[in-house]
């Protein structure tokens, strides 16, 4: 028997509609600046870059492609591929990473920035508690996002050399939870899960979530914080000239001797 395909996580049509209505791009703009900073630290000129993005107008100096499940990339055609804050919506993130690696020439660079697992933990916690209190159960509301260790492992699974995962956070302050949820819709980051509720959320749930959010997280000034963790994945297409880790057992000095020497000199 042919195994059943896994249920997709993301409703791509709903996601496209959300993005078409987007008007707030401050986190996307933050990613543009972060990429520029990271590229400035790489001693390399890139002649064939491509950016995977939902908002190409933010990348006027780069060729761009849409973040479809099958990316419009050719084998070994690029020396730089940037995935700009779209990978967290991918139904097959490993497949997306593999496509990016195959599109790179040997020793080409991949940079992928996406939301990490600490993103919106305040909102997720408040909504879960409110829904449990009011309705006695939970429904899929906020996209599940990966932790940095797991996402770094995806780079290795996709075949990248010298994989690195690091992160930074941005905290944005809002009047209340309703203000935050409106801003999420303006970012094009509204709920596009396949398993989402197909009817409006009861007002009692949202009101209770806003109360919990304010009671638990409000600052002395009466605002509520929203945390956005952005994880940056860096990897290189394999190349013979790259630095490689030593093979196990190939060291010429024993760690035990080095430690004894350090203690003696100390």
PDB file of C-alpha atoms in Angstrom:
ATOM      1  CA  UNK A   1       0.000   0.000   0.000  1.00  0.00           C
ATOM      2  CA  UNK A   2       1.136   3.545  -0.698  1.00  0.00           C
ATOM      3  CA  UNK A   3       1.681   5.394   2.603  1.00  0.00           C
ATOM      4  CA  UNK A   4      -0.675   8.308   3.197  1.00  0.00           C
ATOM      5  CA  UNK A   5       0.834  11.740   2.828  1.00  0.00           C
ATOM      6  CA  UNK A   6       1.041  13.713   6.077  1.00  0.00           C
ATOM      7  CA  UNK A   7      -1.631  16.325   6.656  1.00  0.00           C
ATOM      8  CA  UNK A   8      -0.210  19.750   5.697  1.00  0.00           C
ATOM      9  CA  UNK A   9       0.210  22.185   8.556  1.00  0.00           C
ATOM     10  CA  UNK A  10      -0.287  25.390   6.583  1.00  0.00           C
ATOM     11  CA  UNK A  11      -3.265  26.405   4.463  1.00  0.00           C
ATOM     12  CA  UNK A  12      -1.357  28.077   1.639  1.00  0.00           C
ATOM     13  CA  UNK A  13      -4.433  29.805   0.190  1.00  0.00           C
ATOM     14  CA  UNK A  14      -5.278  31.377   3.543  1.00  0.00           C
ATOM     15  CA  UNK A  15      -1.652  32.410   4.013  1.00  0.00           C
ATOM     16  CA  UNK A  16      -1.592  34.068   0.598  1.00  0.00           C
ATOM     17  CA  UNK A  17      -4.760  36.028   1.425  1.00  0.00           C
ATOM     18  CA  UNK A  18      -3.287  37.200   4.730  1.00  0.00           C
ATOM     19  CA  UNK A  19      -0.086  38.337   3.057  1.00  0.00           C
ATOM     20  CA  UNK A  20      -1.968  40.167   0.301  1.00  0.00           C
ATOM     21  CA  UNK A  21      -3.579  42.348   2.997  1.00  0.00           C
ATOM     22  CA  UNK A  22      -0.319  43.000   4.898  1.00  0.00           C
ATOM     23  CA  UNK A  23       0.544  46.602   5.712  1.00  0.00           C
ATOM     24  CA  UNK A  24       3.017  46.286   8.622  1.00  0.00           C
ATOM     25  CA  UNK A  25       6.529  45.213   7.648  1.00  0.00           C
ATOM     26  CA  UNK A  26       8.719  46.263  10.571  1.00  0.00           C
ATOM     27  CA  UNK A  27       9.863  42.724  11.416  1.00  0.00           C
ATOM     28  CA  UNK A  28      10.508  41.966   7.754  1.00  0.00           C
ATOM     29  CA  UNK A  29      12.552  45.174   7.574  1.00  0.00           C
ATOM     30  CA  UNK A  30      14.465  44.065  10.672  1.00  0.00           C
ATOM     31  CA  UNK A  31      15.371  40.870   8.816  1.00  0.00           C
ATOM     32  CA  UNK A  32      16.619  42.862   5.812  1.00  0.00           C
ATOM     33  CA  UNK A  33      18.971  44.813   8.095  1.00  0.00           C
ATOM     34  CA  UNK A  34      20.106  41.639   9.855  1.00  0.00           C
ATOM     35  CA  UNK A  35      20.973  39.992   6.545  1.00  0.00           C
ATOM     36  CA  UNK A  36      22.897  43.059   5.435  1.00  0.00           C
ATOM     37  CA  UNK A  37      24.905  43.017   8.672  1.00  0.00           C
ATOM     38  CA  UNK A  38      25.702  39.313   8.356  1.00  0.00           C
ATOM     39  CA  UNK A  39      26.724  39.576   4.732  1.00  0.00           C
ATOM     40  CA  UNK A  40      29.035  42.473   5.562  1.00  0.00           C
ATOM     41  CA  UNK A  41      30.956  40.104   7.844  1.00  0.00           C
ATOM     42  CA  UNK A  42      31.460  37.503   5.094  1.00  0.00           C
ATOM     43  CA  UNK A  43      34.625  38.086   3.088  1.00  0.00           C
ATOM     44  CA  UNK A  44      32.951  37.199  -0.173  1.00  0.00           C
ATOM     45  CA  UNK A  45      31.302  38.880  -3.141  1.00  0.00           C
ATOM     46  CA  UNK A  46      28.103  37.199  -4.324  1.00  0.00           C
ATOM     47  CA  UNK A  47      27.167  37.478  -7.979  1.00  0.00           C
ATOM     48  CA  UNK A  48      24.087  35.229  -8.181  1.00  0.00           C
ATOM     49  CA  UNK A  49      21.955  35.735  -5.061  1.00  0.00           C
ATOM     50  CA  UNK A  50      18.286  34.891  -4.626  1.00  0.00           C
ATOM     51  CA  UNK A  51      15.891  35.814  -1.819  1.00  0.00           C
ATOM     52  CA  UNK A  52      12.925  33.618  -0.929  1.00  0.00           C
ATOM     53  CA  UNK A  53      10.342  36.095   0.340  1.00  0.00           C
ATOM     54  CA  UNK A  54       6.643  36.856   0.507  1.00  0.00           C
ATOM     55  CA  UNK A  55       7.345  40.591   0.168  1.00  0.00           C
ATOM     56  CA  UNK A  56       9.735  41.211  -2.753  1.00  0.00           C
ATOM     57  CA  UNK A  57       9.367  44.991  -2.559  1.00  0.00           C
ATOM     58  CA  UNK A  58      11.524  44.898   0.593  1.00  0.00           C
ATOM     59  CA  UNK A  59      14.445  43.477  -1.424  1.00  0.00           C
ATOM     60  CA  UNK A  60      14.862  45.914  -4.334  1.00  0.00           C
ATOM     61  CA  UNK A  61      18.544  45.042  -4.854  1.00  0.00           C
ATOM     62  CA  UNK A  62      18.084  41.263  -4.970  1.00  0.00           C
ATOM     63  CA  UNK A  63      16.364  38.845  -7.339  1.00  0.00           C
ATOM     64  CA  UNK A  64      13.470  37.248  -5.454  1.00  0.00           C
ATOM     65  CA  UNK A  65      11.243  34.180  -5.680  1.00  0.00           C
ATOM     66  CA  UNK A  66       8.039  33.213  -3.880  1.00  0.00           C
ATOM     67  CA  UNK A  67       8.128  30.757  -0.982  1.00  0.00           C
ATOM     68  CA  UNK A  68       6.105  28.081  -2.748  1.00  0.00           C
ATOM     69  CA  UNK A  69       6.403  24.496  -1.527  1.00  0.00           C
ATOM     70  CA  UNK A  70       8.482  23.863  -4.662  1.00  0.00           C
ATOM     71  CA  UNK A  71      10.891  26.762  -4.988  1.00  0.00           C
ATOM     72  CA  UNK A  72      11.677  28.242  -8.391  1.00  0.00           C
ATOM     73  CA  UNK A  73      15.372  27.397  -8.151  1.00  0.00           C
ATOM     74  CA  UNK A  74      17.771  25.714 -10.550  1.00  0.00           C
ATOM     75  CA  UNK A  75      20.452  23.226  -9.511  1.00  0.00           C
ATOM     76  CA  UNK A  76      23.744  24.936  -8.600  1.00  0.00           C
ATOM     77  CA  UNK A  77      22.618  28.257 -10.078  1.00  0.00           C
ATOM     78  CA  UNK A  78      23.146  30.502  -7.037  1.00  0.00           C
ATOM     79  CA  UNK A  79      26.058  31.404  -4.817  1.00  0.00           C
ATOM     80  CA  UNK A  80      23.755  32.888  -2.140  1.00  0.00           C
ATOM     81  CA  UNK A  81      20.228  31.919  -1.116  1.00  0.00           C
ATOM     82  CA  UNK A  82      18.390  33.907   1.572  1.00  0.00           C
ATOM     83  CA  UNK A  83      15.143  32.666   3.086  1.00  0.00           C
ATOM     84  CA  UNK A  84      13.546  35.755   4.575  1.00  0.00           C
ATOM     85  CA  UNK A  85      11.050  34.991   7.343  1.00  0.00           C
ATOM     86  CA  UNK A  86       9.012  32.394   5.450  1.00  0.00           C
ATOM     87  CA  UNK A  87      10.404  29.018   6.500  1.00  0.00           C
ATOM     88  CA  UNK A  88       8.241  28.797   9.634  1.00  0.00           C
ATOM     89  CA  UNK A  89       5.181  28.448   7.357  1.00  0.00           C
ATOM     90  CA  UNK A  90       6.668  25.654   5.227  1.00  0.00           C
ATOM     91  CA  UNK A  91       4.797  22.355   5.284  1.00  0.00           C
ATOM     92  CA  UNK A  92       8.105  20.590   4.601  1.00  0.00           C
ATOM     93  CA  UNK A  93      10.920  22.713   6.077  1.00  0.00           C
ATOM     94  CA  UNK A  94      13.588  20.068   5.475  1.00  0.00           C
ATOM     95  CA  UNK A  95      12.474  19.808   1.861  1.00  0.00           C
ATOM     96  CA  UNK A  96      12.736  23.584   1.515  1.00  0.00           C
ATOM     97  CA  UNK A  97      16.261  23.522   2.957  1.00  0.00           C
ATOM     98  CA  UNK A  98      17.271  20.700   0.621  1.00  0.00           C
ATOM     99  CA  UNK A  99      15.989  22.706  -2.350  1.00  0.00           C
ATOM    100  CA  UNK A 100      18.045  25.705  -1.225  1.00  0.00           C
ATOM    101  CA  UNK A 101      21.188  23.598  -0.771  1.00  0.00           C
ATOM    102  CA  UNK A 102      20.819  22.015  -4.212  1.00  0.00           C
ATOM    103  CA  UNK A 103      20.428  25.460  -5.749  1.00  0.00           C
ATOM    104  CA  UNK A 104      23.782  26.547  -4.346  1.00  0.00           C
ATOM    105  CA  UNK A 105      27.074  26.188  -6.138  1.00  0.00           C
ATOM    106  CA  UNK A 106      29.802  24.446  -4.129  1.00  0.00           C
ATOM    107  CA  UNK A 107      30.800  26.703  -1.227  1.00  0.00           C
ATOM    108  CA  UNK A 108      27.672  28.830  -1.719  1.00  0.00           C
ATOM    109  CA  UNK A 109      26.018  30.396   1.338  1.00  0.00           C
ATOM    110  CA  UNK A 110      22.535  29.893   2.746  1.00  0.00           C
ATOM    111  CA  UNK A 111      20.969  32.312   5.246  1.00  0.00           C
ATOM    112  CA  UNK A 112      17.541  31.488   6.622  1.00  0.00           C
ATOM    113  CA  UNK A 113      15.718  33.687   9.106  1.00  0.00           C
ATOM    114  CA  UNK A 114      12.489  32.486  10.685  1.00  0.00           C
ATOM    115  CA  UNK A 115      10.433  32.823  13.845  1.00  0.00           C
ATOM    116  CA  UNK A 116      11.577  30.578  16.690  1.00  0.00           C
ATOM    117  CA  UNK A 117       9.868  28.792  19.528  1.00  0.00           C
ATOM    118  CA  UNK A 118       9.858  31.710  21.989  1.00  0.00           C
ATOM    119  CA  UNK A 119       7.847  33.878  19.597  1.00  0.00           C
ATOM    120  CA  UNK A 120       4.575  35.145  21.091  1.00  0.00           C
ATOM    121  CA  UNK A 121       4.832  32.911  24.132  1.00  0.00           C
ATOM    122  CA  UNK A 122       2.873  35.520  26.105  1.00  0.00           C
ATOM    123  CA  UNK A 123      -0.046  35.423  23.660  1.00  0.00           C
ATOM    124  CA  UNK A 124       0.022  31.641  23.293  1.00  0.00           C
ATOM    125  CA  UNK A 125      -0.044  31.134  27.058  1.00  0.00           C
ATOM    126  CA  UNK A 126      -2.863  33.627  27.568  1.00  0.00           C
ATOM    127  CA  UNK A 127      -5.019  32.198  24.763  1.00  0.00           C
ATOM    128  CA  UNK A 128      -4.514  28.623  25.951  1.00  0.00           C
ATOM    129  CA  UNK A 129      -5.522  29.472  29.525  1.00  0.00           C
ATOM    130  CA  UNK A 130      -8.523  31.516  28.398  1.00  0.00           C
ATOM    131  CA  UNK A 131      -9.818  28.869  26.030  1.00  0.00           C
ATOM    132  CA  UNK A 132      -9.379  26.164  28.640  1.00  0.00           C
ATOM    133  CA  UNK A 133     -11.333  28.213  31.188  1.00  0.00           C
ATOM    134  CA  UNK A 134     -14.138  29.295  28.862  1.00  0.00           C
ATOM    135  CA  UNK A 135     -14.511  26.309  26.535  1.00  0.00           C
ATOM    136  CA  UNK A 136     -12.853  23.510  28.466  1.00  0.00           C
ATOM    137  CA  UNK A 137     -10.390  22.681  25.672  1.00  0.00           C
ATOM    138  CA  UNK A 138      -7.824  24.014  23.200  1.00  0.00           C
ATOM    139  CA  UNK A 139      -7.813  24.651  19.459  1.00  0.00           C
ATOM    140  CA  UNK A 140      -4.931  25.383  17.029  1.00  0.00           C
ATOM    141  CA  UNK A 141      -4.457  29.144  17.113  1.00  0.00           C
ATOM    142  CA  UNK A 142      -0.772  29.999  16.909  1.00  0.00           C
ATOM    143  CA  UNK A 143       1.696  28.394  14.515  1.00  0.00           C
ATOM    144  CA  UNK A 144       3.982  25.929  16.328  1.00  0.00           C
ATOM    145  CA  UNK A 145       7.571  27.093  15.867  1.00  0.00           C
ATOM    146  CA  UNK A 146      10.816  25.163  16.245  1.00  0.00           C
ATOM    147  CA  UNK A 147      13.438  25.499  18.951  1.00  0.00           C
ATOM    148  CA  UNK A 148      16.909  26.621  17.965  1.00  0.00           C
ATOM    149  CA  UNK A 149      18.544  23.240  18.633  1.00  0.00           C
ATOM    150  CA  UNK A 150      16.010  21.399  16.481  1.00  0.00           C
ATOM    151  CA  UNK A 151      16.248  23.926  13.664  1.00  0.00           C
ATOM    152  CA  UNK A 152      20.036  23.700  13.653  1.00  0.00           C
ATOM    153  CA  UNK A 153      19.657  19.944  13.221  1.00  0.00           C
ATOM    154  CA  UNK A 154      17.541  20.528  10.117  1.00  0.00           C
ATOM    155  CA  UNK A 155      20.543  22.137   8.426  1.00  0.00           C
ATOM    156  CA  UNK A 156      22.539  18.966   8.937  1.00  0.00           C
ATOM    157  CA  UNK A 157      19.685  16.794   7.680  1.00  0.00           C
ATOM    158  CA  UNK A 158      19.527  18.950   4.547  1.00  0.00           C
ATOM    159  CA  UNK A 159      23.217  18.348   3.864  1.00  0.00           C
ATOM    160  CA  UNK A 160      24.697  21.754   4.656  1.00  0.00           C
ATOM    161  CA  UNK A 161      28.313  22.041   5.719  1.00  0.00           C
ATOM    162  CA  UNK A 162      29.429  24.162   8.695  1.00  0.00           C
ATOM    163  CA  UNK A 163      25.846  24.601  10.001  1.00  0.00           C
ATOM    164  CA  UNK A 164      25.198  27.305  12.599  1.00  0.00           C
ATOM    165  CA  UNK A 165      21.970  28.378  14.307  1.00  0.00           C
ATOM    166  CA  UNK A 166      21.723  31.474  16.485  1.00  0.00           C
ATOM    167  CA  UNK A 167      18.927  33.819  17.482  1.00  0.00           C
ATOM    168  CA  UNK A 168      17.954  37.258  18.675  1.00  0.00           C
ATOM    169  CA  UNK A 169      14.732  38.612  20.116  1.00  0.00           C
ATOM    170  CA  UNK A 170      12.684  41.726  19.518  1.00  0.00           C
ATOM    171  CA  UNK A 171      10.170  42.853  22.115  1.00  0.00           C
ATOM    172  CA  UNK A 172       7.306  45.046  20.927  1.00  0.00           C
ATOM    173  CA  UNK A 173       4.905  46.756  23.343  1.00  0.00           C
ATOM    174  CA  UNK A 174       1.169  47.050  22.752  1.00  0.00           C
ATOM    175  CA  UNK A 175      -1.817  48.645  24.457  1.00  0.00           C
ATOM    176  CA  UNK A 176      -3.421  45.229  24.959  1.00  0.00           C
ATOM    177  CA  UNK A 177      -3.799  41.792  23.371  1.00  0.00           C
ATOM    178  CA  UNK A 178      -6.349  43.085  20.861  1.00  0.00           C
ATOM    179  CA  UNK A 179      -3.836  45.650  19.603  1.00  0.00           C
ATOM    180  CA  UNK A 180      -1.259  42.857  19.163  1.00  0.00           C
ATOM    181  CA  UNK A 181      -3.667  40.583  17.307  1.00  0.00           C
ATOM    182  CA  UNK A 182      -4.585  43.402  14.925  1.00  0.00           C
ATOM    183  CA  UNK A 183      -0.891  43.979  14.286  1.00  0.00           C
ATOM    184  CA  UNK A 184      -0.318  40.282  13.558  1.00  0.00           C
ATOM    185  CA  UNK A 185      -3.008  40.443  10.904  1.00  0.00           C
ATOM    186  CA  UNK A 186      -1.363  43.571   9.486  1.00  0.00           C
ATOM    187  CA  UNK A 187       1.931  41.642   9.270  1.00  0.00           C
ATOM    188  CA  UNK A 188       0.279  38.861   7.258  1.00  0.00           C
ATOM    189  CA  UNK A 189       0.980  36.482  10.144  1.00  0.00           C
ATOM    190  CA  UNK A 190      -2.599  35.648  11.086  1.00  0.00           C
ATOM    191  CA  UNK A 191      -3.744  32.098  11.744  1.00  0.00           C
ATOM    192  CA  UNK A 192      -3.314  30.109   8.518  1.00  0.00           C
ATOM    193  CA  UNK A 193      -3.236  26.639  10.039  1.00  0.00           C
ATOM    194  CA  UNK A 194      -5.185  23.955   8.204  1.00  0.00           C
ATOM    195  CA  UNK A 195      -6.640  22.808  11.538  1.00  0.00           C
ATOM    196  CA  UNK A 196      -7.719  26.288  12.637  1.00  0.00           C
ATOM    197  CA  UNK A 197     -11.286  26.971  13.679  1.00  0.00           C
ATOM    198  CA  UNK A 198     -13.365  27.919  10.666  1.00  0.00           C
ATOM    199  CA  UNK A 199     -15.687  30.189  12.665  1.00  0.00           C
ATOM    200  CA  UNK A 200     -14.998  33.361  14.666  1.00  0.00           C
ATOM    201  CA  UNK A 201     -13.602  32.884  18.143  1.00  0.00           C
ATOM    202  CA  UNK A 202     -16.080  33.550  20.928  1.00  0.00           C
ATOM    203  CA  UNK A 203     -15.718  37.031  22.316  1.00  0.00           C
ATOM    204  CA  UNK A 204     -15.565  35.643  25.844  1.00  0.00           C
ATOM    205  CA  UNK A 205     -12.365  33.743  24.984  1.00  0.00           C
ATOM    206  CA  UNK A 206     -10.640  36.792  23.536  1.00  0.00           C
ATOM    207  CA  UNK A 207     -11.746  39.035  26.390  1.00  0.00           C
ATOM    208  CA  UNK A 208     -10.491  36.566  28.993  1.00  0.00           C
ATOM    209  CA  UNK A 209      -7.189  36.136  27.101  1.00  0.00           C
ATOM    210  CA  UNK A 210      -6.693  39.911  27.096  1.00  0.00           C
ATOM    211  CA  UNK A 211      -7.327  39.996  30.855  1.00  0.00           C
ATOM    212  CA  UNK A 212      -4.814  37.211  31.515  1.00  0.00           C
ATOM    213  CA  UNK A 213      -2.257  38.856  29.239  1.00  0.00           C
ATOM    214  CA  UNK A 214      -2.572  42.170  31.063  1.00  0.00           C
ATOM    215  CA  UNK A 215      -2.538  40.633  34.541  1.00  0.00           C
ATOM    216  CA  UNK A 216       0.455  38.421  33.831  1.00  0.00           C
ATOM    217  CA  UNK A 217       2.729  40.468  31.593  1.00  0.00           C
ATOM    218  CA  UNK A 218       1.830  44.172  31.780  1.00  0.00           C
ATOM    219  CA  UNK A 219       4.620  46.650  32.419  1.00  0.00           C
ATOM    220  CA  UNK A 220       4.453  49.398  35.033  1.00  0.00           C
ATOM    221  CA  UNK A 221       3.342  51.693  32.220  1.00  0.00           C
ATOM    222  CA  UNK A 222       0.312  49.538  31.433  1.00  0.00           C
ATOM    223  CA  UNK A 223       1.571  48.106  28.145  1.00  0.00           C
ATOM    224  CA  UNK A 224       1.952  44.417  27.308  1.00  0.00           C
ATOM    225  CA  UNK A 225       5.088  42.974  25.683  1.00  0.00           C
ATOM    226  CA  UNK A 226       5.132  40.637  22.692  1.00  0.00           C
ATOM    227  CA  UNK A 227       8.315  38.647  22.153  1.00  0.00           C
ATOM    228  CA  UNK A 228       9.488  37.731  18.663  1.00  0.00           C
ATOM    229  CA  UNK A 229      12.408  35.302  18.516  1.00  0.00           C
ATOM    230  CA  UNK A 230      14.143  35.300  15.151  1.00  0.00           C
ATOM    231  CA  UNK A 231      16.427  32.367  14.464  1.00  0.00           C
ATOM    232  CA  UNK A 232      19.156  32.656  11.843  1.00  0.00           C
ATOM    233  CA  UNK A 233      20.271  29.465  10.110  1.00  0.00           C
ATOM    234  CA  UNK A 234      23.605  29.587   8.302  1.00  0.00           C
ATOM    235  CA  UNK A 235      25.046  26.817   6.158  1.00  0.00           C
ATOM    236  CA  UNK A 236      27.345  26.298   3.202  1.00  0.00           C
ATOM    237  CA  UNK A 237      27.059  24.030   0.206  1.00  0.00           C
ATOM    238  CA  UNK A 238      29.771  21.388   0.654  1.00  0.00           C
ATOM    239  CA  UNK A 239      33.127  22.029  -1.021  1.00  0.00           C
ATOM    240  CA  UNK A 240      36.471  20.228  -0.808  1.00  0.00           C
ATOM    241  CA  UNK A 241      38.274  23.391   0.288  1.00  0.00           C
ATOM    242  CA  UNK A 242      36.144  23.934   3.389  1.00  0.00           C
ATOM    243  CA  UNK A 243      37.407  23.401   6.908  1.00  0.00           C
ATOM    244  CA  UNK A 244      36.423  19.958   8.194  1.00  0.00           C
ATOM    245  CA  UNK A 245      36.363  18.477  11.705  1.00  0.00           C
ATOM    246  CA  UNK A 246      39.069  15.974  12.566  1.00  0.00           C
ATOM    247  CA  UNK A 247      38.182  12.309  12.320  1.00  0.00           C
ATOM    248  CA  UNK A 248      37.658  10.601  15.692  1.00  0.00           C
ATOM    249  CA  UNK A 249      40.967   9.194  16.916  1.00  0.00           C
ATOM    250  CA  UNK A 250      43.122  11.354  14.615  1.00  0.00           C
ATOM    251  CA  UNK A 251      44.357  13.789  17.278  1.00  0.00           C
ATOM    252  CA  UNK A 252      48.115  13.853  17.874  1.00  0.00           C
ATOM    253  CA  UNK A 253      47.828  14.782  21.579  1.00  0.00           C
ATOM    254  CA  UNK A 254      45.645  13.331  24.302  1.00  0.00           C
ATOM    255  CA  UNK A 255      43.085  15.544  26.060  1.00  0.00           C
ATOM    256  CA  UNK A 256      44.156  14.001  29.391  1.00  0.00           C
ATOM    257  CA  UNK A 257      47.770  15.209  28.881  1.00  0.00           C
ATOM    258  CA  UNK A 258      46.596  18.690  27.918  1.00  0.00           C
ATOM    259  CA  UNK A 259      44.469  18.949  31.055  1.00  0.00           C
ATOM    260  CA  UNK A 260      47.340  17.758  33.288  1.00  0.00           C
ATOM    261  CA  UNK A 261      49.622  20.367  31.760  1.00  0.00           C
ATOM    262  CA  UNK A 262      47.055  23.108  32.295  1.00  0.00           C
ATOM    263  CA  UNK A 263      46.627  22.151  35.957  1.00  0.00           C
ATOM    264  CA  UNK A 264      50.390  21.996  36.522  1.00  0.00           C
ATOM    265  CA  UNK A 265      50.961  25.429  34.941  1.00  0.00           C
ATOM    266  CA  UNK A 266      48.044  26.865  36.924  1.00  0.00           C
TER     267      UNK A 266
END
